XYZ file of C-alpha atoms in Angstrom:
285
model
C 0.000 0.000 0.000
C 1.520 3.352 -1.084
C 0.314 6.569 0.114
C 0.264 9.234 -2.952
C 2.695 12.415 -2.065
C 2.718 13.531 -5.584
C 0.697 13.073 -8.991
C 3.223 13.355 -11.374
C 1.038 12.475 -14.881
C -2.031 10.108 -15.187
C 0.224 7.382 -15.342
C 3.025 7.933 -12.904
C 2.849 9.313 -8.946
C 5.657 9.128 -6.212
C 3.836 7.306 -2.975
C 4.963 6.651 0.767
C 5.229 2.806 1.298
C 3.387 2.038 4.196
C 5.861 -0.072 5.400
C 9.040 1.232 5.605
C 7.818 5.159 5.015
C 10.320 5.732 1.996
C 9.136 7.541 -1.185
C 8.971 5.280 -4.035
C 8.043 6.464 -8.106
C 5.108 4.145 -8.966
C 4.574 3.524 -12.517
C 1.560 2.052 -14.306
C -1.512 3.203 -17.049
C -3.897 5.373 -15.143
C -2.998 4.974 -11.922
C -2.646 8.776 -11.255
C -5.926 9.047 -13.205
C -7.694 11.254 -10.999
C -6.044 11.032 -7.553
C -5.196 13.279 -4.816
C -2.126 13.601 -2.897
C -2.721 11.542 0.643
C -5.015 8.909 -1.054
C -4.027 5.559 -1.278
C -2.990 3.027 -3.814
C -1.788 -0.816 -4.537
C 0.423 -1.472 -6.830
C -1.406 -3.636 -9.601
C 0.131 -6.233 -11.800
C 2.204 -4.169 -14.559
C 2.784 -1.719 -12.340
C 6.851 -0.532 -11.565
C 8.266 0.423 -8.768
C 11.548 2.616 -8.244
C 12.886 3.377 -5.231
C 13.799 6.933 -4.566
C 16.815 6.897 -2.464
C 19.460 6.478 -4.861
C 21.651 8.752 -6.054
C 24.325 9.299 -8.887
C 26.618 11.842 -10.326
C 23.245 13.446 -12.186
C 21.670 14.156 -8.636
C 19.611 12.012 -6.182
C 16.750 9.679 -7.822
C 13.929 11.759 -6.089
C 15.103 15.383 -7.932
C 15.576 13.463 -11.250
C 11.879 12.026 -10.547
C 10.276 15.187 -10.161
C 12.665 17.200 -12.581
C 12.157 15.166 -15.410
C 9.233 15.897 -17.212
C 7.163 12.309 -16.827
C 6.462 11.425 -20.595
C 10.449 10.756 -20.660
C 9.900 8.962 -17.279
C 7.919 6.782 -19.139
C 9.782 6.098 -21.992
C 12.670 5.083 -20.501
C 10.810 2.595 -18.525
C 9.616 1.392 -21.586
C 13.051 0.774 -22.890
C 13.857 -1.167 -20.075
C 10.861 -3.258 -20.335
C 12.504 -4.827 -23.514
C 15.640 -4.694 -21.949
C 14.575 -6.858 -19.418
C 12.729 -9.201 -21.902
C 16.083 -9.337 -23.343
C 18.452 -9.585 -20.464
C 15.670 -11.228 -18.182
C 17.935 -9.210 -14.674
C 18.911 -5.462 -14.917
C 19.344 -2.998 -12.340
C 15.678 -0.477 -13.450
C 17.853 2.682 -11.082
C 19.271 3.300 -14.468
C 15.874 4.722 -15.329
C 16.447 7.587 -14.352
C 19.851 9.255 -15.959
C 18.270 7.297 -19.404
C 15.289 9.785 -18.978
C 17.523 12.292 -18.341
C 19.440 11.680 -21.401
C 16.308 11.322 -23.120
C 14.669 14.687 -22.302
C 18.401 16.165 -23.289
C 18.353 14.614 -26.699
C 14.957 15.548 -27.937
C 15.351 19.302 -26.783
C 18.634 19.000 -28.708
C 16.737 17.421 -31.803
C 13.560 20.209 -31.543
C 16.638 23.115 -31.167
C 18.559 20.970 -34.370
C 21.462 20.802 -32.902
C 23.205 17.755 -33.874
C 25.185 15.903 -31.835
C 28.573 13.084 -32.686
C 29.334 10.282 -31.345
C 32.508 8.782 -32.962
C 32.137 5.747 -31.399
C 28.787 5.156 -32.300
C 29.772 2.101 -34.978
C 32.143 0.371 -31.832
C 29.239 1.018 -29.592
C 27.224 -0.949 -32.291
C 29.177 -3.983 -32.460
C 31.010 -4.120 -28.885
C 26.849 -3.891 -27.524
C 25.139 -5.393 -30.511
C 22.780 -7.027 -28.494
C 22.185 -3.445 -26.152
C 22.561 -1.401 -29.384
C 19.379 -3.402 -30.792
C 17.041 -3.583 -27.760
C 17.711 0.565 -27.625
C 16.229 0.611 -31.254
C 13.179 0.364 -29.623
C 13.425 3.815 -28.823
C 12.984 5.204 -32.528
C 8.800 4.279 -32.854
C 8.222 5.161 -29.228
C 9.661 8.676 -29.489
C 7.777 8.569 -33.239
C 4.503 7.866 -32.045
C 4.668 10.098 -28.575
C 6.736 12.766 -29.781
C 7.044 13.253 -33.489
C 10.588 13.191 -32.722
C 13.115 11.086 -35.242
C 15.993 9.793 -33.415
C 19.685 8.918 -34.869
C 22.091 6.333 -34.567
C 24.087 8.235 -32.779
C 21.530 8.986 -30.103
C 20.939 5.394 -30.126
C 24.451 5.071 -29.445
C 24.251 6.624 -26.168
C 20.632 4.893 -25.136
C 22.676 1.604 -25.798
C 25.187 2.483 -23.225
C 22.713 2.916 -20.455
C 21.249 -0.259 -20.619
C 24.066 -2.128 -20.755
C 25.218 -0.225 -17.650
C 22.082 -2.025 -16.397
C 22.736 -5.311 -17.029
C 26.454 -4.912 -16.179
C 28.611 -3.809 -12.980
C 29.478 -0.399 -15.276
C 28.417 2.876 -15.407
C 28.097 4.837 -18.656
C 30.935 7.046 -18.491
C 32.895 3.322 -17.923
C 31.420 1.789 -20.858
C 32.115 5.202 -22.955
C 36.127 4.408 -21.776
C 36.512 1.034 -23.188
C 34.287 1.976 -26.846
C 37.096 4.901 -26.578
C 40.136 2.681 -25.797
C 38.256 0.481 -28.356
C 38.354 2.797 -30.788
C 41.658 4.250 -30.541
C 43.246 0.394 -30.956
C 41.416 0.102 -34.043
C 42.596 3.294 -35.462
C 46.151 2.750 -34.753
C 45.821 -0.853 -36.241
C 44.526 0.969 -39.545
C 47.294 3.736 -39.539
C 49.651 0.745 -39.184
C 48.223 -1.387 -41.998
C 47.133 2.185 -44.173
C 43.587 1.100 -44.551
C 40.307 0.724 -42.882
C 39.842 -2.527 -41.556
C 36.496 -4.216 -41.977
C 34.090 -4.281 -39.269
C 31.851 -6.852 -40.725
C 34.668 -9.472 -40.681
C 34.800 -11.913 -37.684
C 38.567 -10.943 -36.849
C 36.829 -7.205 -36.270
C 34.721 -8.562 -34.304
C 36.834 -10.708 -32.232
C 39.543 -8.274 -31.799
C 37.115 -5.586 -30.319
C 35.910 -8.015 -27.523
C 39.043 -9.102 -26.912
C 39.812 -5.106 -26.362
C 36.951 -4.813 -24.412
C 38.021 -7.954 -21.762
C 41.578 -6.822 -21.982
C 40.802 -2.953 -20.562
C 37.888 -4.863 -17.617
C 41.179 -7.084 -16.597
C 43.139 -4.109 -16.391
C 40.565 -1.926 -14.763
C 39.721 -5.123 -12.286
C 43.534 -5.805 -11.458
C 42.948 -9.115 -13.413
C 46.315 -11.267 -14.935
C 46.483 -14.141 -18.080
C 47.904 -16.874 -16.556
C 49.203 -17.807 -20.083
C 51.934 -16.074 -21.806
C 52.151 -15.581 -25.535
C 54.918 -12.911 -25.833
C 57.934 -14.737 -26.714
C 56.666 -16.537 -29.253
C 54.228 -13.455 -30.772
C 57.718 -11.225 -30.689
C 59.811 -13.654 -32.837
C 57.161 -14.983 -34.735
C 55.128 -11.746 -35.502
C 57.394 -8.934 -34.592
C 55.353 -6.096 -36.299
C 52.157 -6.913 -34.880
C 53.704 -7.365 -31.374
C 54.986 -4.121 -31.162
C 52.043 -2.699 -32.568
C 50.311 -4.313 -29.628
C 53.028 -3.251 -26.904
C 52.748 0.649 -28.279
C 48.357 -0.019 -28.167
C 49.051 -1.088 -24.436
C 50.896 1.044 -23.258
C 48.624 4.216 -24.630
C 45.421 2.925 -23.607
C 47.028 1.992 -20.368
C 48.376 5.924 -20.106
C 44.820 6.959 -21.247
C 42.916 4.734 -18.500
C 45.374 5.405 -15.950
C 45.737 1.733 -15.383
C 48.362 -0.731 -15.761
C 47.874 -3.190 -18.909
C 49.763 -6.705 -17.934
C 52.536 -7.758 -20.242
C 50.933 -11.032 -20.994
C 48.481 -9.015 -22.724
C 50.483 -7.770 -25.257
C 50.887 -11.342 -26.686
C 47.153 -11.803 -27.064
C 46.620 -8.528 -28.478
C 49.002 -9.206 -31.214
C 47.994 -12.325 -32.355
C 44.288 -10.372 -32.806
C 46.319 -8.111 -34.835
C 47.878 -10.268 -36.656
C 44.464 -12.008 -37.562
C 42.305 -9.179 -38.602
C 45.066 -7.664 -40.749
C 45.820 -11.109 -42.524
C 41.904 -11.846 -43.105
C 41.201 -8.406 -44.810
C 44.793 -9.026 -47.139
C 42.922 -12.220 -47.743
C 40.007 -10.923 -48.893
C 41.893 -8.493 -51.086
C 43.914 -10.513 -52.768
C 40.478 -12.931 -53.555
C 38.911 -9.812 -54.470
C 41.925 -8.890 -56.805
C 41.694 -12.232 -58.686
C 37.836 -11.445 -59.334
């Protein structure tokens, strides 16, 4: 039993739990339809509850609540209702910097000021699975708002979520697409073309990217060793890998293992050998 202390919307109030007396926002179709603050309500089947006692660096949960305007409220809790069809456990506290970021974006959007997010094709493959369940967002901000959203945007809405289904925040998540990124690029300077990110070498160097900078970050060690033999067998693409280390490690402020530099060459050496591949097929046809 929840006792109203606020009607934000029709379909979203903030209520007193009877019993522990904390403020909770209580979200469900209609069921601020016509109430008063002080009146009482149960929580139905359908119905969400967040707690308001969080906080983050965007503020505590309970200004975000009632700062927000509540349409934004409720799309972000729509998001995360596919998320969680998805992901089946996520942490729903994230609702409330998504709505945040959501409110941000379409005032951006209305004012047409366009935004970039250079990492928005990383963010695409590192969180395919994130990047696809936040797709959901285009037809709901369509159909409520009139609003057209962009991959980029979708970039960002990606990030959240998987910072709710995983021990990271955003701005974490942001680091390792950047330190993703940055490998990627120096592997292309190296090689003096774009790699391609549809190839399954791409793809498997980027997660192995990914794992290498949570080790790092998590004071995490290989316990096998690839280095001598990825030094004298593949020189180039080792030291490729020992420069890539020791940036990202300067960047993150973290130490990157020497084992990993073994490991990170042999991706090299991979993704650079399948595209030559694929030229030299391409060259014959």
């Amino acid at each position: 039993m929840y006792r109203i202390s606020k009607v934000l919307n029709h379909n979203t109030v903030i209520g007193i739990h009877a019993d522990d007396n904390q403020e909770y926002l209580v979200m469900g179709k209609g069921i601020g339809f016509g109430k008063k603050v002080s009146e009482r309500i149960e929580v139905r089947d359908g119905d969400t509850v967040y707690s308001l006692q969080a906080t983050s660096n965007r503020g505590n949960a309970k200004e975000l609540a009632t700062s927000i305007q509540p349409i934004y409220l409720e799309i972000a809790n729509e998001i995360l209702d596919e998320a969680e069809k998805v992901f089946q456990n996520i942490d729903r506290a994230v609702l409330f910097p998504m709505a945040d970021h959501l409110e941000y974006a379409v005032k951006r959007i209305q004012n047409h000021e366009q935004i970039s997010n250079p990492l928005t094709d990383d963010i695409r493959v590192l969180f395919h699975l994130e990047y696809k369940t936040a797709e959901c967002v285009r037809p709901i901000l369509k159909e409520r708002l009139g609003i057209t959203i962009d991959d980029n945007e979708v970039g960002y809405i990606s990030l959240h979520i998987h910072s709710a289904i995983k021990d990271e925040n955003v701005s974490l998540a942001m680091q390792i697409a950047r330190a993703v990124r940055e490998c990627i690029s120096h592997v292309e300077q190296a090689v003096n073309r774009p790699i391609d990110v549809m190839s399954l070498s791409y793809n498997r160097l980027m997660n192995h990217i990914r794992n290498m900078v949570a080790r790092a970050l998590q004071h995490e060690e290989l316990k096998l060793n690839l280095n001598d033999y990825m030094e004298v067998k593949f020189p180039q693409a080792f030291q490729l890998a020992q420069t890539i280390c020791d940036q990202v490690g300067k960047n993150l402020c973290c130490t990157i293992s020497d084992a990993e530099v073994g490991y990170l060459a042999m991706h090299i050496e991979r993704v650079v050998h399948e595209d030559e591949d694929l030229e030299a097929i391409e060259a014959r046809d």
